[in-house]
Each structure stands twice: as structure tokens, then as C-alpha cells.
Tab-separated table of C-alpha atoms and ligand atoms in Angstrom:
chain	number	residue	atom	x	y	z
A	1	MET	CA	-21.728	-20.639	32.718
A	2	LYS	CA	-19.151	-18.819	30.702
A	3	PHE	CA	-16.382	-20.166	32.861
A	4	SER	CA	-17.122	-23.758	31.975
A	5	GLN	CA	-17.548	-22.913	28.315
A	6	LEU	CA	-14.656	-20.528	27.856
A	7	PRO	CA	-11.723	-22.919	27.993
A	8	VAL	CA	-13.224	-24.889	25.113
A	9	LEU	CA	-13.696	-21.762	23.038
A	10	ALA	CA	-10.298	-20.465	24.009
A	11	LEU	CA	-8.765	-23.729	22.885
A	12	ALA	CA	-10.553	-23.487	19.568
A	13	ALA	CA	-9.298	-19.963	19.099
A	14	THR	CA	-5.762	-20.932	20.090
A	15	ALA	CA	-5.761	-23.815	17.698
A	16	LEU	CA	-6.748	-21.417	14.966
A	17	ALA	CA	-4.212	-18.776	15.810
A	18	ALA	CA	-1.376	-21.292	16.005
A	19	PRO	CA	0.707	-22.218	12.959
A	20	PRO	CA	0.139	-23.081	10.149
A	21	VAL	CA	-2.462	-20.291	10.217
A	22	GLN	CA	-0.323	-17.193	9.860
A	23	LYS	CA	-0.908	-13.741	11.130
A	24	ARG	CA	-2.713	-11.996	8.327
A	25	ALA	CA	-1.394	-9.038	6.514
A	26	GLY	CA	-3.465	-5.894	6.737
A	27	GLY	CA	-4.123	-3.089	9.119
A	28	CYS	CA	-3.659	0.494	8.113
A	29	SER	CA	-0.212	2.028	7.878
A	30	SER	CA	-1.325	5.170	9.683
A	31	ALA	CA	-3.875	6.211	12.279
A	32	VAL	CA	-7.532	5.771	11.329
A	33	LYS	CA	-9.742	8.827	11.659
A	34	LEU	CA	-13.424	8.055	11.341
A	35	ASP	CA	-15.747	10.890	10.440
A	36	ALA	CA	-18.958	10.186	12.342
A	37	SER	CA	-20.788	12.877	10.398
A	38	THR	CA	-20.647	10.483	7.426
A	39	ASN	CA	-21.666	6.869	6.873
A	40	VAL	CA	-18.428	4.986	7.570
A	41	TRP	CA	-19.949	1.732	6.271
A	42	LYS	CA	-19.651	3.114	2.734
A	43	LYS	CA	-15.909	2.825	3.142
A	44	TYR	CA	-15.475	-0.042	5.593
A	45	THR	CA	-16.658	-3.656	5.579
A	46	LEU	CA	-17.733	-5.300	8.841
A	47	HIS	CA	-14.877	-7.627	9.767
A	48	ALA	CA	-15.422	-11.386	10.028
A	49	ASN	CA	-13.633	-11.884	13.328
A	50	SER	CA	-11.553	-14.920	14.207
A	51	PHE	CA	-13.453	-15.613	17.427
A	52	TYR	CA	-16.722	-16.368	15.633
A	53	ARG	CA	-14.775	-18.159	12.924
A	54	GLY	CA	-13.242	-20.309	15.677
A	55	GLU	CA	-16.655	-21.164	17.096
A	56	ILE	CA	-17.868	-22.208	13.660
A	57	GLU	CA	-14.760	-24.190	12.777
A	58	ALA	CA	-15.014	-26.069	16.072
A	59	ALA	CA	-18.577	-27.012	15.125
A	60	LEU	CA	-17.913	-28.224	11.565
A	61	SER	CA	-17.114	-31.847	12.303
A	62	SER	CA	-20.567	-32.599	13.670
A	63	MET	CA	-22.395	-31.290	10.588
A	64	ASP	CA	-23.344	-33.019	7.378
A	65	GLU	CA	-21.260	-32.066	4.377
A	66	SER	CA	-23.660	-29.638	2.795
A	67	THR	CA	-24.378	-27.762	6.049
A	68	ALA	CA	-20.654	-27.638	6.819
A	69	ALA	CA	-19.952	-26.095	3.427
A	70	LYS	CA	-22.537	-23.408	4.127
A	71	ALA	CA	-21.163	-22.889	7.635
A	72	GLN	CA	-17.811	-22.048	6.108
A	73	GLU	CA	-19.549	-19.301	4.155
A	74	VAL	CA	-21.064	-17.969	7.374
A	75	ALA	CA	-17.582	-17.785	8.910
A	76	LYS	CA	-16.583	-15.300	6.200
A	77	ILE	CA	-19.450	-12.911	7.009
A	78	GLY	CA	-18.769	-9.969	9.281
A	79	SER	CA	-20.280	-9.929	12.763
A	80	PHE	CA	-19.785	-8.228	16.117
A	81	LEU	CA	-17.657	-9.540	18.960
A	82	TRP	CA	-19.370	-9.285	22.357
A	83	LEU	CA	-17.195	-8.170	25.276
A	84	ASP	CA	-19.747	-9.363	27.810
A	85	THR	CA	-17.529	-9.739	30.892
A	86	ILE	CA	-14.281	-8.240	32.124
A	87	GLU	CA	-12.585	-11.551	31.409
A	88	ASN	CA	-13.937	-11.641	27.875
A	89	ILE	CA	-12.122	-8.415	27.010
A	90	ASN	CA	-9.372	-10.979	26.408
A	91	LYS	CA	-11.215	-12.086	23.287
A	92	LEU	CA	-10.127	-8.901	21.559
A	93	GLN	CA	-6.352	-9.282	21.292
A	94	PRO	CA	-6.345	-12.571	19.333
A	95	VAL	CA	-8.847	-11.046	16.904
A	96	LEU	CA	-6.542	-8.066	16.404
A	97	ASP	CA	-3.523	-10.358	16.056
A	98	ASP	CA	-5.347	-12.295	13.356
A	99	GLY	CA	-5.314	-9.043	11.369
A	100	VAL	CA	-8.014	-6.523	10.494
A	101	PRO	CA	-7.480	-5.238	6.933
A	102	CYS	CA	-7.403	-1.480	6.413
A	103	ASP	CA	-10.770	-1.425	4.642
A	104	HIS	CA	-12.451	-3.424	7.432
A	105	ILE	CA	-14.094	-2.204	10.631
A	106	LEU	CA	-14.125	-4.373	13.733
A	107	GLY	CA	-17.533	-4.484	15.442
A	108	LEU	CA	-17.598	-4.728	19.244
A	109	VAL	CA	-20.522	-4.898	21.644
A	110	ILE	CA	-19.979	-3.129	24.956
A	111	TYR	CA	-22.094	-5.159	27.369
A	112	ASP	CA	-21.279	-5.325	31.064
A	113	LEU	CA	-23.353	-2.748	32.955
A	114	PRO	CA	-23.971	-3.391	36.643
A	115	GLY	CA	-27.321	-5.121	37.084
A	116	ARG	CA	-27.426	-6.030	33.401
A	117	ASP	CA	-30.639	-7.299	31.775
A	118	CYS	CA	-32.805	-5.899	34.568
A	119	ALA	CA	-36.173	-6.950	33.110
A	120	ALA	CA	-35.171	-10.516	32.258
A	121	LYS	CA	-32.924	-13.200	33.653
A	122	ALA	CA	-31.101	-14.930	30.827
A	123	SER	CA	-28.351	-12.328	30.392
A	124	ASN	CA	-27.881	-11.103	33.952
A	125	GLY	CA	-24.244	-10.153	34.077
A	126	GLU	CA	-21.331	-10.395	36.456
A	127	LEU	CA	-21.487	-6.891	37.944
A	128	LYS	CA	-24.018	-6.110	40.630
A	129	VAL	CA	-25.931	-2.896	41.098
A	130	GLY	CA	-23.542	-0.545	42.875
A	131	GLU	CA	-20.428	-1.828	41.134
A	132	LEU	CA	-20.273	1.133	38.823
A	133	SER	CA	-16.714	2.070	39.661
A	134	LYS	CA	-15.640	-1.455	38.779
A	135	TYR	CA	-17.488	-1.094	35.443
A	136	LYS	CA	-15.650	2.131	34.761
A	137	THR	CA	-12.145	1.197	35.812
A	138	GLN	CA	-11.958	-2.541	35.114
A	139	TYR	CA	-14.155	-2.701	32.040
A	140	ILE	CA	-14.641	0.552	30.088
A	141	ASP	CA	-11.185	1.991	30.826
A	142	VAL	CA	-9.545	-1.292	29.831
A	143	VAL	CA	-11.460	-1.489	26.555
A	144	ALA	CA	-10.634	2.180	25.873
A	145	SER	CA	-6.928	1.581	26.397
A	146	LEU	CA	-6.996	-1.325	23.943
A	147	LEU	CA	-8.733	0.795	21.320
A	148	LYS	CA	-6.173	3.548	21.892
A	149	ALA	CA	-3.352	1.040	21.588
A	150	ASN	CA	-4.654	0.110	18.124
A	151	PRO	CA	-5.015	3.488	16.420
A	152	ASN	CA	-4.569	1.956	12.951
A	153	THR	CA	-7.691	-0.167	13.303
A	154	ALA	CA	-11.264	1.055	12.804
A	155	PHE	CA	-13.857	0.043	15.411
A	156	ALA	CA	-17.666	0.221	15.430
A	157	LEU	CA	-19.249	-0.040	18.859
A	158	VAL	CA	-22.754	-1.012	19.875
A	159	ILE	CA	-23.249	0.324	23.381
A	160	GLU	CA	-25.098	-1.675	26.044
A	161	PRO	CA	-28.004	-3.514	24.393
A	162	ASP	CA	-31.379	-3.227	26.146
A	163	SER	CA	-30.169	-0.974	28.968
A	164	LEU	CA	-31.788	2.421	28.309
A	165	PRO	CA	-34.845	0.878	26.572
A	166	ASN	CA	-35.497	-1.043	29.799
A	167	LEU	CA	-35.504	2.212	31.747
A	168	VAL	CA	-38.157	3.571	29.401
A	169	THR	CA	-40.606	0.672	29.512
A	170	ASN	CA	-39.727	-1.394	32.579
A	171	SER	CA	-39.355	1.278	35.204
A	172	ASP	CA	-41.912	-0.570	37.329
A	173	VAL	CA	-39.650	-3.629	37.591
A	174	GLN	CA	-37.754	-3.378	40.883
A	175	ALA	CA	-34.453	-4.573	39.397
A	176	CYS	CA	-34.693	-1.854	36.729
A	177	LYS	CA	-35.427	0.770	39.386
A	178	ASN	CA	-32.327	-0.376	41.219
A	179	SER	CA	-30.217	-0.342	38.060
A	180	ALA	CA	-31.416	2.948	36.608
A	181	ALA	CA	-28.870	5.373	38.037
A	182	GLY	CA	-25.974	3.047	37.232
A	183	TYR	CA	-27.209	2.485	33.668
A	184	ARG	CA	-27.471	6.222	33.019
A	185	ASP	CA	-24.112	7.062	34.530
A	186	GLY	CA	-22.435	3.969	33.030
A	187	VAL	CA	-23.685	4.549	29.483
A	188	ALA	CA	-22.651	8.207	29.589
A	189	TYR	CA	-19.215	7.190	30.882
A	190	ALA	CA	-18.853	4.623	28.099
A	191	LEU	CA	-19.789	7.153	25.414
A	192	LYS	CA	-17.390	9.724	26.795
A	193	THR	CA	-14.462	7.378	27.373
A	194	LEU	CA	-14.705	5.452	24.115
A	195	ASN	CA	-14.939	8.644	22.057
A	196	LEU	CA	-11.718	8.011	20.124
A	197	PRO	CA	-10.789	8.995	16.547
A	198	ASN	CA	-10.706	5.369	15.318
A	199	VAL	CA	-14.128	4.593	16.790
A	200	VAL	CA	-17.720	5.156	15.703
A	201	MET	CA	-20.437	4.602	18.320
A	202	TYR	CA	-24.075	3.503	18.183
A	203	LEU	CA	-26.287	3.371	21.268
A	204	ASP	CA	-28.785	0.528	21.523
A	205	ALA	CA	-32.384	1.589	20.917
A	206	GLY	CA	-34.297	-1.676	21.218
A	207	HIS	CA	-36.544	-2.282	18.235
A	208	GLY	CA	-39.834	-1.190	16.682
A	209	GLY	CA	-41.861	-3.495	18.907
A	210	TRP	CA	-40.303	-1.902	21.975
A	211	LEU	CA	-39.712	1.846	21.747
A	212	GLY	CA	-41.803	2.103	18.564
A	213	TRP	CA	-45.116	2.370	20.440
A	214	ASP	CA	-46.630	5.839	20.150
A	215	ALA	CA	-46.299	6.353	23.886
A	216	ASN	CA	-42.632	5.299	23.924
A	217	LEU	CA	-41.127	7.191	20.984
A	218	LYS	CA	-40.637	10.511	22.717
A	219	PRO	CA	-39.633	9.284	26.191
A	220	GLY	CA	-37.306	6.789	24.504
A	221	ALA	CA	-35.605	9.458	22.432
A	222	GLN	CA	-35.290	11.699	25.471
A	223	GLU	CA	-33.726	8.943	27.561
A	224	LEU	CA	-31.086	8.251	24.906
A	225	ALA	CA	-30.451	11.943	24.260
A	226	LYS	CA	-29.883	12.515	27.966
A	227	ALA	CA	-27.077	9.941	27.952
A	228	TYR	CA	-25.562	11.453	24.803
A	229	LYS	CA	-25.584	14.927	26.325
A	230	ALA	CA	-24.340	13.723	29.708
A	231	ALA	CA	-21.364	12.285	27.793
A	232	GLY	CA	-20.636	15.758	26.395
A	233	SER	CA	-22.145	15.121	22.920
A	234	PRO	CA	-19.191	12.990	21.778
A	235	LYS	CA	-17.940	13.637	18.272
A	236	GLN	CA	-17.611	9.961	17.340
A	237	PHE	CA	-21.232	9.252	18.139
A	238	ARG	CA	-23.335	8.462	15.075
A	239	GLY	CA	-26.713	7.256	16.341
A	240	ILE	CA	-28.480	4.044	17.285
A	241	ALA	CA	-28.358	0.285	16.857
A	242	THR	CA	-31.740	-1.401	16.438
A	243	ASN	CA	-33.011	-4.982	16.449
A	244	VAL	CA	-29.881	-6.164	18.276
A	245	ALA	CA	-30.243	-9.930	18.786
A	246	GLY	CA	-33.758	-9.305	17.452
A	247	TRP	CA	-36.091	-10.831	14.922
A	248	ASN	CA	-37.961	-7.973	13.247
A	249	SER	CA	-38.070	-7.593	9.515
A	250	TRP	CA	-36.454	-4.574	7.907
A	251	ASP	CA	-39.308	-3.716	5.571
A	252	MET	CA	-42.008	-6.391	5.568
A	253	SER	CA	-45.294	-4.689	4.857
A	254	PRO	CA	-47.737	-4.948	6.464
A	255	GLY	CA	-45.506	-5.924	9.363
A	256	GLU	CA	-45.592	-9.299	11.068
A	257	PHE	CA	-47.865	-8.041	13.864
A	258	ALA	CA	-49.799	-5.461	11.860
A	259	SER	CA	-53.109	-7.229	12.386
A	260	ALA	CA	-52.726	-7.574	16.167
A	261	SER	CA	-55.452	-5.784	18.111
A	262	ASP	CA	-53.010	-3.249	19.558
A	263	ALA	CA	-51.243	-2.508	16.252
A	264	LYS	CA	-53.019	0.827	16.018
A	265	TYR	CA	-50.831	2.105	18.835
A	266	ASN	CA	-47.613	1.370	17.003
A	267	LYS	CA	-46.753	2.789	13.599
A	268	CYS	CA	-43.370	1.084	13.662
A	269	GLN	CA	-44.412	-2.304	12.358
A	270	ASN	CA	-41.025	-2.886	10.763
A	271	GLU	CA	-37.529	-1.613	11.472
A	272	LYS	CA	-37.487	0.700	8.482
A	273	ILE	CA	-40.440	2.643	9.850
A	274	TYR	CA	-38.965	2.495	13.340
A	275	VAL	CA	-35.666	3.979	12.180
A	276	THR	CA	-37.602	6.795	10.490
A	277	GLU	CA	-40.003	7.521	13.358
A	278	PHE	CA	-37.547	7.106	16.185
A	279	GLY	CA	-34.953	8.967	14.126
A	280	ALA	CA	-37.304	11.958	13.941
A	281	ALA	CA	-37.870	11.801	17.701
A	282	LEU	CA	-34.105	11.671	18.281
A	283	LYS	CA	-33.584	14.682	16.086
A	284	SER	CA	-36.148	16.643	18.099
A	285	ALA	CA	-34.399	15.526	21.269
A	286	GLY	CA	-31.119	16.891	19.873
A	287	MET	CA	-29.189	13.729	19.138
A	288	PRO	CA	-27.507	12.205	16.038
A	289	ASN	CA	-29.971	9.761	14.569
A	290	HIS	CA	-28.384	7.442	12.033
A	291	ALA	CA	-28.848	3.727	12.581
A	292	ILE	CA	-27.375	0.305	12.068
A	293	ILE	CA	-29.799	-2.618	12.099
A	294	ASP	CA	-29.080	-6.199	13.165
A	295	THR	CA	-30.269	-8.508	10.404
A	296	ALA	CA	-28.396	-11.613	11.577
A	297	ARG	CA	-31.422	-13.724	12.400
A	298	ASN	CA	-34.440	-12.074	10.786
A	299	GLY	CA	-34.488	-14.085	7.546
A	300	VAL	CA	-37.762	-15.884	8.354
A	301	GLN	CA	-40.850	-14.037	9.597
A	302	GLY	CA	-44.111	-15.266	11.112
A	303	LEU	CA	-42.500	-17.418	13.802
A	304	ARG	CA	-43.207	-15.554	17.009
A	305	GLU	CA	-46.462	-15.807	18.865
A	306	GLU	CA	-45.920	-12.361	20.253
A	307	TRP	CA	-43.743	-9.476	19.266
A	308	GLY	CA	-41.937	-9.459	22.581
A	309	ASN	CA	-40.742	-13.069	22.352
A	310	TRP	CA	-36.961	-12.941	22.143
A	311	CYS	CA	-35.498	-16.311	23.104
A	312	ASN	CA	-34.031	-18.635	20.434
A	313	VAL	CA	-37.053	-18.246	18.176
A	314	LYS	CA	-37.764	-21.590	16.550
A	315	GLY	CA	-37.429	-21.815	12.780
A	316	ALA	CA	-35.325	-18.646	12.440
A	317	GLY	CA	-32.851	-18.189	9.608
A	318	PHE	CA	-29.888	-15.955	8.912
A	319	GLY	CA	-30.992	-12.679	7.310
A	320	ILE	CA	-29.637	-10.015	4.990
A	321	ARG	CA	-25.840	-9.993	4.909
A	322	PRO	CA	-24.030	-6.932	6.250
A	323	THR	CA	-24.151	-4.114	3.708
A	324	SER	CA	-24.351	-0.343	3.483
A	325	SER	CA	-26.922	-0.596	0.700
A	326	THR	CA	-30.034	-0.091	2.786
A	327	GLY	CA	-32.075	2.210	0.567
A	328	SER	CA	-32.624	4.556	3.511
A	329	ASP	CA	-30.576	7.659	4.296
A	330	LEU	CA	-30.982	7.154	8.027
A	331	ALA	CA	-29.912	3.510	7.909
A	332	ASP	CA	-26.120	3.395	7.626
A	333	ALA	CA	-25.917	-0.374	7.342
A	334	PHE	CA	-27.382	-3.771	7.978
A	335	VAL	CA	-24.988	-5.589	10.285
A	336	TRP	CA	-24.827	-8.911	12.100
A	337	VAL	CA	-24.610	-8.031	15.777
A	338	LYS	CA	-25.793	-11.263	17.387
A	339	PRO	CA	-23.416	-14.073	16.404
A	340	GLY	CA	-25.910	-16.579	15.051
A	341	GLY	CA	-25.377	-19.877	16.856
A	342	GLU	CA	-24.805	-18.314	20.281
A	343	SER	CA	-27.836	-18.943	22.489
A	344	ASP	CA	-30.176	-16.272	23.892
A	345	GLY	CA	-30.839	-18.164	27.109
A	346	THR	CA	-31.218	-21.554	28.686
A	347	SER	CA	-34.402	-23.612	28.505
A	348	ASP	CA	-33.429	-25.466	31.685
A	349	SER	CA	-36.084	-24.314	34.122
A	350	SER	CA	-33.927	-25.215	37.121
A	351	ALA	CA	-31.076	-22.907	36.075
A	352	VAL	CA	-30.543	-19.647	37.975
A	353	ARG	CA	-30.682	-17.662	34.748
A	354	TYR	CA	-33.724	-19.469	33.381
A	355	ASP	CA	-36.187	-16.975	31.934
A	356	SER	CA	-39.705	-18.161	31.153
A	357	PHE	CA	-39.435	-16.664	27.643
A	358	CYS	CA	-36.994	-19.473	26.876
A	359	GLY	CA	-39.668	-22.010	27.823
A	360	LYS	CA	-42.330	-20.618	25.478
A	361	SER	CA	-43.666	-22.761	22.693
A	362	ASP	CA	-41.980	-20.624	20.015
A	363	ALA	CA	-38.561	-20.902	21.726
A	364	TYR	CA	-36.207	-23.681	20.623
A	365	GLN	CA	-35.678	-26.341	23.295
A	366	PRO	CA	-33.383	-27.572	24.625
A	367	SER	CA	-31.154	-24.506	24.577
A	368	PRO	CA	-27.957	-23.739	26.522
A	369	GLU	CA	-27.151	-20.629	28.582
A	370	ALA	CA	-27.029	-17.215	26.888
A	371	GLY	CA	-23.879	-16.789	24.837
A	372	GLN	CA	-23.061	-20.499	24.729
A	373	TRP	CA	-22.772	-22.304	21.426
A	374	HIS	CA	-26.030	-23.852	20.264
A	375	GLN	CA	-25.182	-26.329	17.557
A	376	ALA	CA	-28.674	-27.398	16.478
A	377	TYR	CA	-29.874	-23.814	16.382
A	378	PHE	CA	-26.886	-22.739	14.291
A	379	GLU	CA	-27.601	-25.445	11.725
A	380	ASP	CA	-31.233	-24.336	11.536
A	381	LEU	CA	-30.169	-20.719	10.989
A	382	ILE	CA	-28.019	-21.880	8.082
A	383	ASN	CA	-30.625	-24.064	6.465
A	384	ASN	CA	-33.429	-21.505	6.934
A	385	ALA	CA	-31.295	-18.595	5.767
A	386	ASN	CA	-32.928	-15.971	3.583
A	387	PRO	CA	-31.189	-15.130	1.297
A	388	SER	CA	-30.107	-18.773	1.268
A	389	PHE	CA	-26.550	-20.080	1.260
B	401	BGC	C1	-25.422	-13.060	26.220
B	401	BGC	C2	-23.944	-12.755	26.111
B	401	BGC	C3	-23.459	-13.094	24.720
B	401	BGC	C4	-24.305	-12.407	23.674
B	401	BGC	C5	-23.914	-12.782	22.267
B	401	BGC	C6	-26.186	-12.366	25.120
B	401	BGC	O1	-27.511	-12.738	25.161
B	401	BGC	O2	-25.892	-12.654	27.480
B	401	BGC	O3	-23.259	-13.518	27.050
B	401	BGC	O4	-22.116	-12.709	24.560
B	401	BGC	O5	-25.664	-12.737	23.863
B	401	BGC	O6	-24.167	-14.097	21.993
């Protein structure tokens, strides 16, 4: 799917990068050294990258005036750039060429493990189980060399959403069994190889409705800690990313699913509690435990029929803007990891990557393939935003 979509996006990005838009001033005059024992978000602002800006600008003409004006505000908000295929590593250079000011940090999602998305279908990736050496040499090593080639730029990495959490809770799914060894080795390799002075790393830890169950906290923390230790306890590692592409509230109390019959088995009814509880489990497991939390699409609560529903939740709105003012010592920052407006998965039941979650009654339909631009959904996110635009 990406191959049919990419040329359009690439064109949009090219049009933006071409004159009269000039290369922006900025960038640091000397090498960036991030201290991962501190909260780097106190010093750096999440960069609003030109790729997402390009997607939004390409979408403006089909919006009414008031929505378009708000969309232009969204384009100024920092978000992460997903490097979700080997080919899409090419998205990085134009973003760097556009200029990343010295007080900004560029967020990247590392997302191309062999057998990706083993418990679902919508985000199955390009690499097959067994293609670990390709992951290492053609994906991770290439990203690492680009980060090394840009020592004056600060980078924040979210490492492999959903991968290790799937090994904790979906070990009975055959595809996850097949992927397990490659996930563990691949994540450790990523953490070790991307451990560069201008980089701070966060490993994906699912969300409160996933590893927050009493029975999952400890095994979850141990699974993540194993990867951290296998990577040689990298210095630039800071902790976890939670709620990536997710919908949970930061601090709604009682939580959205607090009155569900099984709520007694899960203390982590919002992400704030999850960060605290899972953070304690991580500490016991011997791993750094600070967190960044994706608040891109959690502005509206009470939309999901079940906690586990993840696909293009209907009625969602943009959430809290990226900030390091979280009110929690363990929470470094609220960030926008999922670029709001990119789909979670197709609702076309005949598609190879159709996942039944995208056909549920709380999932927006019709929806395009994961990662593709979803115009109607983007406009809803804008108009349902909380805080509003
Ligand atoms: C998709 C990726 C996409 C990312 C961000 C994921 O669900 O699988 O292709 O880059 O979302 O939109």
C-alpha cells in the first residue's frame, strides 16, 4: 500500500522543500550531547517535522476555511516521524534539510522488525520472520549512520511499538511465537546500535490496558529489562514510551473502564497510574523507568466499547499538546507519536491487511490502509480536539 501512496506524499514533500520555501536556519553549531540521566524535554521542544507538515498542507484544499485554519495550527505542533520501512528511511533527509533548530529534538519511530505486528494484521511489515540480518544491516545500521552523520541534531527515538508487549501477552499466537526470538534480538540490537550521544531512547511499553494488568506488570518489566541488558545497558536509554498510537487518558479518574467487571485486576486505569506502577516494576527489574506518553489522539474519552479496541476510534480528538509539564517526576513529557490523520488500518474486509478490529462498530469506516492519509478522520480529530483549536 505504501508504494502506491508514497509518490503522492513524496511529491507533496518535494513541493514544500522546493523554492520559494528556503532551507531554514537552525541546527546547533557543535555536537549535541544528551544526558539521558536527566529529562531532555525540559530543554528541547519536539520538532514539527516537514513530512507531517507536507501531509497536512496537501490536505488543506479539501477542507472548509475554519478547519483549514486549525489544520495549519496542527502542522506547527511537534510529532514523531515513523521510519516504518527501509525505503521510508528516505523520509529523514528532507526533514533534516528543512532545518531542526538547536532547541528542538527530532522524534523518530523505529518500526521495522521482522514479522512486525504479530498479533494483528493491519501493520504487518515488509520484513519476514528470519530476515533479522536484513533488519540489522539494511535498516538499523542505515538509520544509525544517518544519526551519526548529524551530530549537531538531537533525536528522540521510540523503539518498536507493540513488539515486546506482544511477547508478554500474545505468546500463544503462532505468529508471535515465530517472531519472538527476532524481536528480542532485534530490539537489543537497535538499542545498542542507536546508542549515540545525540540520541535519547525510549522502548515501547504498550499502555495501561495492556501491560497494566496485575498479572502482566512484572513479566512485562522483565521482558523489557532483558532487552535493555542484552543491549549492554546503553547510556542513552531513558525508559519507556506508553500509549503509542493509543487512546487512553493521562489522568481521568475513575478511568474510562474502571467500572468494567474485570477492572479489579488492573490498577492502571489511566496512563498516569500505569507509568507509576510499571515504572516501579521496571526499577525492580533493573531498568531506567522514565516515560513519554503519546497524547496525540486521546482528547475525547468514552468512545471505545472495549479497552483493547485500537483502530481509528470514531469520534476521537487531538489531545494534550507536547509538553514537559506533566506533573509527574516519572513522566518526562507528553508527546505526539502517532501523526493524527494517518490511518491505523483499513476497513476493507477484502484487503490482505484487513484486521477485524477495523470493522468494529467503534472504528471509523471507511478507512484506508495503516499509515495512509485519512482525510475525514483528520478533520474529526481537529474538530473534536481537547484542548480545542
Ligand atoms: C503503520 C505505519 C505508520 C504508522 C504511523 C502504523 O500503524 O503501520 O505504516 O507509519 O502507523 O502512522
